Coordinates of C-alpha atoms in Angstrom, one line a residue:
M1 CA 64.4 172.4 90.4
A2 CA 62.6 173.1 94.3
S3 CA 65.4 170.1 95.7
R4 CA 68.4 171.1 93.6
L5 CA 67.6 174.6 95.2
L6 CA 68.4 173.2 98.5
T7 CA 71.1 171.3 97.5
V8 CA 73.1 174.7 97.4
V9 CA 72.1 175.5 101.1
P10 CA 74.3 172.5 102.3
M11 CA 77.4 173.7 99.7
L12 CA 77.3 177.0 101.1
L13 CA 77.7 175.9 105.0
I14 CA 80.9 174.8 103.6
L15 CA 82.1 177.4 101.9
T16 CA 81.3 178.9 104.7
V17 CA 83.4 176.3 106.9
I18 CA 86.5 175.7 104.4
V19 CA 86.7 180.5 104.5
F20 CA 86.1 180.5 108.3
L21 CA 88.7 178.1 108.7
L22 CA 91.4 180.3 106.5
V23 CA 92.6 182.4 109.9
E24 CA 92.8 178.3 111.2
I25 CA 95.7 178.2 108.7
S26 CA 96.8 181.2 108.1
P27 CA 100.3 181.9 109.4
G28 CA 100.3 184.5 111.4
D29 CA 98.3 186.1 115.2
P30 CA 96.0 187.9 113.7
A31 CA 95.5 190.4 116.3
A32 CA 99.4 190.3 116.7
I33 CA 99.4 191.7 113.2
I34 CA 96.4 193.5 113.3
A35 CA 98.2 195.3 116.8
G36 CA 101.5 195.7 114.6
A37 CA 104.7 195.0 114.9
D38 CA 106.1 196.8 118.3
A39 CA 102.4 196.5 120.0
S40 CA 103.1 194.7 124.0
P41 CA 101.4 191.6 124.6
E42 CA 98.8 193.5 127.2
A43 CA 97.5 195.2 123.1
I44 CA 97.8 192.4 121.4
E45 CA 95.6 190.2 124.0
A46 CA 92.6 193.7 123.7
V47 CA 93.1 193.5 119.5
R48 CA 91.9 189.5 120.1
Q49 CA 89.3 190.1 122.8
R50 CA 87.9 193.0 120.5
L51 CA 87.6 190.1 117.4
G52 CA 86.3 187.6 118.9
L53 CA 89.5 185.7 119.0
D54 CA 89.2 184.6 122.2
Q55 CA 85.9 182.8 121.9
P56 CA 85.8 179.0 121.3
V57 CA 86.7 178.6 117.9
W58 CA 82.5 177.1 117.2
Q59 CA 81.0 180.5 118.8
Q60 CA 83.9 181.8 115.9
Y61 CA 82.5 180.5 113.8
L62 CA 78.8 181.6 114.3
S63 CA 79.0 185.1 114.1
Y64 CA 81.4 185.2 111.4
V65 CA 77.9 183.0 110.1
W66 CA 75.3 186.0 111.5
N67 CA 77.8 188.9 110.4
V68 CA 77.3 187.1 106.4
L69 CA 74.8 186.8 106.5
H70 CA 73.8 190.3 107.3
G71 CA 76.5 191.2 104.6
D72 CA 79.6 192.5 107.6
L73 CA 82.3 190.4 105.7
G74 CA 84.8 192.1 108.2
T75 CA 87.2 195.6 108.1
S76 CA 90.6 194.6 105.9
F77 CA 93.6 194.4 108.5
A78 CA 95.3 197.0 105.5
T79 CA 93.2 200.1 104.6
N80 CA 90.4 199.7 108.0
E81 CA 87.7 199.7 105.0
P82 CA 85.1 197.0 105.4
V83 CA 85.4 194.2 103.7
T84 CA 82.4 194.6 101.4
E85 CA 83.2 198.2 100.0
V86 CA 86.4 196.9 98.6
I87 CA 84.4 193.7 97.2
A88 CA 81.5 196.0 95.6
R89 CA 84.3 198.2 94.4
R90 CA 86.6 196.1 92.4
L91 CA 83.7 193.2 91.4
P92 CA 81.8 194.9 88.4
R93 CA 86.0 195.0 86.6
T94 CA 86.3 191.8 86.7
L95 CA 82.6 191.1 85.9
S96 CA 82.4 193.5 83.5
I97 CA 86.0 192.1 81.3
G98 CA 84.8 187.6 82.5
L99 CA 81.4 188.7 81.1
F100 CA 83.1 189.5 77.9
A101 CA 84.7 186.9 78.0
M102 CA 82.9 184.6 78.0
L103 CA 80.4 186.1 75.5
M104 CA 83.7 186.0 73.0
V105 CA 84.1 182.3 74.2
V106 CA 79.5 181.2 73.4
I107 CA 79.6 183.6 69.7
L108 CA 82.7 182.0 68.9
S109 CA 83.4 178.3 70.3
I110 CA 79.6 177.2 69.1
P111 CA 79.9 177.9 64.5
L112 CA 83.4 177.1 65.0
G113 CA 82.4 174.2 66.3
I114 CA 79.6 173.2 64.7
L115 CA 81.5 173.8 61.2
A116 CA 84.7 172.2 62.4
A117 CA 82.1 168.8 62.8
V118 CA 80.7 169.2 60.4
K119 CA 83.4 169.0 57.8
R120 CA 85.1 167.1 59.5
N121 CA 88.8 165.5 58.5
S122 CA 88.7 168.7 56.2
V123 CA 91.1 171.5 55.9
Y124 CA 89.3 173.8 57.8
D125 CA 89.1 171.3 61.0
R126 CA 93.1 170.2 61.1
L127 CA 93.4 174.3 60.8
L128 CA 90.7 174.5 63.5
T129 CA 92.9 171.8 65.8
G130 CA 96.0 173.0 65.8
T131 CA 94.5 176.7 66.6
S132 CA 92.3 175.3 69.6
V133 CA 96.3 173.2 70.4
F134 CA 98.1 176.6 70.3
L135 CA 95.4 178.0 72.9
L136 CA 96.0 175.0 74.7
A137 CA 100.1 175.7 75.3
V138 CA 100.4 179.9 74.8
P139 CA 99.7 180.4 78.8
P140 CA 97.1 183.8 79.2
F141 CA 99.8 185.7 80.3
V142 CA 101.8 185.2 77.8
L143 CA 98.8 185.5 75.3
A144 CA 98.7 188.6 76.7
A145 CA 102.1 190.3 76.6
I146 CA 101.6 188.9 73.0
L147 CA 98.7 191.0 72.5
V148 CA 100.0 194.2 74.2
K149 CA 103.3 194.6 72.6
W150 CA 100.9 193.4 68.7
F151 CA 98.2 195.5 69.4
A152 CA 98.7 198.3 72.1
L153 CA 102.6 198.8 71.6
D154 CA 104.3 198.8 69.0
G155 CA 101.9 197.0 66.8
F156 CA 98.8 198.7 65.5
Q157 CA 99.0 201.1 68.9
I158 CA 94.4 200.5 67.8
F159 CA 94.5 200.1 72.5
P160 CA 95.2 201.5 75.4
P161 CA 98.2 198.7 77.4
T162 CA 97.4 199.6 80.7
G163 CA 93.5 200.6 82.2
Y164 CA 90.1 200.1 82.5
A165 CA 87.8 202.7 81.5
P166 CA 83.6 201.5 83.1
M167 CA 80.8 201.8 81.5
S168 CA 79.2 204.4 82.6
E169 CA 82.4 206.9 81.0
G170 CA 80.6 205.3 77.2
L171 CA 80.2 201.7 75.7
G172 CA 83.4 202.6 73.0
E173 CA 85.5 204.4 76.1
W174 CA 85.2 200.4 78.1
L175 CA 85.5 198.6 74.8
L176 CA 88.7 199.6 73.9
Y177 CA 90.2 198.8 77.1
A178 CA 88.5 195.5 78.0
T179 CA 89.0 194.1 74.8
L180 CA 92.2 192.8 76.0
P181 CA 92.0 191.4 79.1
A182 CA 88.5 189.9 77.6
I183 CA 90.7 188.1 75.0
A184 CA 94.1 186.7 76.9
V185 CA 91.1 185.9 79.0
A186 CA 88.6 184.1 77.0
S187 CA 91.9 182.1 75.4
I188 CA 91.5 178.6 77.1
S189 CA 88.1 178.6 76.8
L190 CA 87.0 179.4 74.0
A191 CA 90.6 176.1 72.8
E192 CA 88.8 173.3 75.1
L193 CA 85.0 174.7 74.3
T194 CA 85.5 174.5 70.4
R195 CA 86.4 171.1 70.4
Q196 CA 84.3 170.0 73.3
A197 CA 81.6 171.4 70.3
R198 CA 83.2 169.9 67.9
G199 CA 83.5 166.5 69.4
A200 CA 79.4 166.8 70.4
M201 CA 78.0 167.5 67.5
I202 CA 80.2 164.8 65.6
D203 CA 79.0 162.4 68.1
A204 CA 75.0 164.2 68.2
L205 CA 74.8 163.4 64.3
E206 CA 76.6 159.3 64.7
Q207 CA 72.9 158.4 67.0
D208 CA 70.9 156.1 65.0
Y209 CA 67.9 159.0 65.1
I210 CA 69.8 161.6 63.5
R211 CA 71.0 158.3 60.2
T212 CA 66.8 157.8 60.1
A213 CA 65.8 161.6 59.6
R214 CA 68.9 162.1 56.7
A215 CA 67.2 159.2 54.9
K216 CA 64.3 160.7 55.5
G217 CA 65.9 163.5 53.6
L218 CA 66.1 166.1 55.6
S219 CA 68.7 168.9 54.7
K220 CA 72.0 169.4 56.2
M221 CA 70.6 172.2 57.6
M222 CA 67.6 170.7 59.4
L223 CA 70.0 167.7 61.5
V224 CA 72.1 169.8 62.9
C225 CA 69.4 172.4 63.3
K226 CA 66.7 171.3 64.5
H227 CA 68.2 167.3 65.6
A228 CA 71.6 167.7 66.9
A229 CA 71.7 170.3 68.2
K230 CA 70.0 170.4 71.2
N231 CA 71.0 167.0 72.0
A232 CA 74.9 168.3 71.6
A233 CA 74.2 171.5 73.7
I234 CA 74.2 169.0 77.6
P235 CA 77.7 168.2 77.0
Y236 CA 78.8 172.0 76.2
V237 CA 76.5 173.4 78.8
T238 CA 78.4 171.1 81.6
V239 CA 82.1 172.1 80.6
L240 CA 80.6 175.7 80.3
G241 CA 80.1 175.6 83.8
L242 CA 83.6 174.6 84.0
N243 CA 85.4 177.2 82.8
V244 CA 83.4 180.2 85.2
G245 CA 86.6 179.0 87.5
R246 CA 88.9 179.4 85.1
V247 CA 88.2 182.2 84.1
V248 CA 88.6 184.4 87.5
G249 CA 91.7 181.7 87.9
A250 CA 92.8 183.7 84.5
A251 CA 91.5 187.4 85.7
V252 CA 94.1 187.4 88.5
I253 CA 97.3 187.4 85.9
V254 CA 95.8 189.7 83.2
E255 CA 94.4 192.2 85.7
A256 CA 98.6 192.3 86.9
I257 CA 99.5 192.2 82.9
F258 CA 97.0 194.8 82.1
N259 CA 96.9 197.1 85.1
I260 CA 93.4 196.4 86.1
Q261 CA 92.6 197.0 90.5
G262 CA 90.4 194.4 89.9
F263 CA 88.9 192.0 92.5
G264 CA 91.2 189.4 91.7
Q265 CA 93.9 191.8 91.7
L266 CA 92.4 192.4 95.0
G267 CA 93.1 189.2 96.1
V268 CA 96.6 188.3 95.3
T269 CA 97.6 192.1 97.4
A270 CA 95.6 190.5 100.2
V271 CA 97.9 187.5 100.6
I272 CA 100.8 189.5 100.0
N273 CA 99.8 191.8 102.9
R274 CA 97.9 188.9 105.3
D275 CA 94.4 190.7 104.6
I276 CA 93.5 187.8 105.9
P277 CA 89.0 189.5 106.2
T278 CA 89.6 190.5 102.8
M279 CA 90.8 187.3 101.0
Q280 CA 87.8 185.8 103.2
G281 CA 86.0 187.8 101.6
V282 CA 87.3 187.2 98.1
V283 CA 86.9 183.0 98.3
L284 CA 83.6 183.6 99.8
V285 CA 82.7 185.5 96.5
S286 CA 84.4 183.5 94.4
G287 CA 82.2 180.2 95.8
V288 CA 79.1 181.8 95.5
I289 CA 79.7 182.6 91.9
V290 CA 80.9 179.7 90.7
L291 CA 78.0 177.6 92.8
L292 CA 74.8 179.9 91.7
V293 CA 76.7 179.3 87.7
T294 CA 76.3 175.7 88.5
L295 CA 72.5 175.5 89.2
L296 CA 72.2 177.4 85.9
V297 CA 73.5 174.5 84.4
D298 CA 72.2 172.1 86.6
I299 CA 68.4 174.1 86.0
S300 CA 68.8 174.4 82.3
Y301 CA 69.6 170.8 81.5
G302 CA 65.8 170.2 82.1
Y303 CA 65.3 172.7 80.0
L304 CA 67.3 171.3 76.4
N305 CA 66.4 167.2 77.5
P306 CA 62.5 167.2 79.7
R307 CA 64.1 163.6 79.8
I308 CA 66.1 164.9 83.1
R309 CA 63.8 167.6 84.1
N310 CA 61.2 164.6 85.0
T311 CA 63.9 162.4 86.8

């Protein structure tokens, strides 16, 4: 595990290089953007010197990494607020909806996928496959619009159409606002993970050791839960980790539809306003989240299969 933890360090360094280069590849002069449209060349140069943009690139990079290590992600060009504070205010909203969505995915996809594998080629299996294909074909923003129409505006009117309530206002209030966005975010991952659970379980049930256990008279429940599920878990967990990035991407669009001022909306607004420090902060935090999830997935392999842990 220690060696795996050490591999995260160069990945984080590469991530900081990519994030830092956003300044270089972004259109326009950051100093001119901050100084304003009517600023004189002298004023622009003064801003450039204040930000250290007149220094060599390698020196700017080292200064950027040093500041990041001390929790300083810069100051927003648009609002003049510390980027760290802005992200700390927006990120919990996106994380709460994203975690709710992933919880839905795990709770539903595992039993549905296992049931489809056990009842392979049955009516239930075909119905589940058709539903999964439908969810894969419908973009999250389209599903979000349908959910708002059916469950907030013209249909059952159970949920509010837009907005967000933090958990500090009560779990029930939070669920009212978070359920529809979480369903829209979870839809594609749910379809993919259900198909993944089905395929992995079918592969596991066709292994020789399962046939041997079946010949010894083990019940189907014991075969599935005790023997096949553990081997089927590794490919499932791998795809689950890869879907974290998809959830972050879906949250950007879904937050716009539900008017949730979250982390995704912050990134979109930063791009529109050419707010480079905020763009850097959003990309850096997103990358760190994906790296941490990937690390957890890799570590979980060792617990799911001790032979991997010993290699």
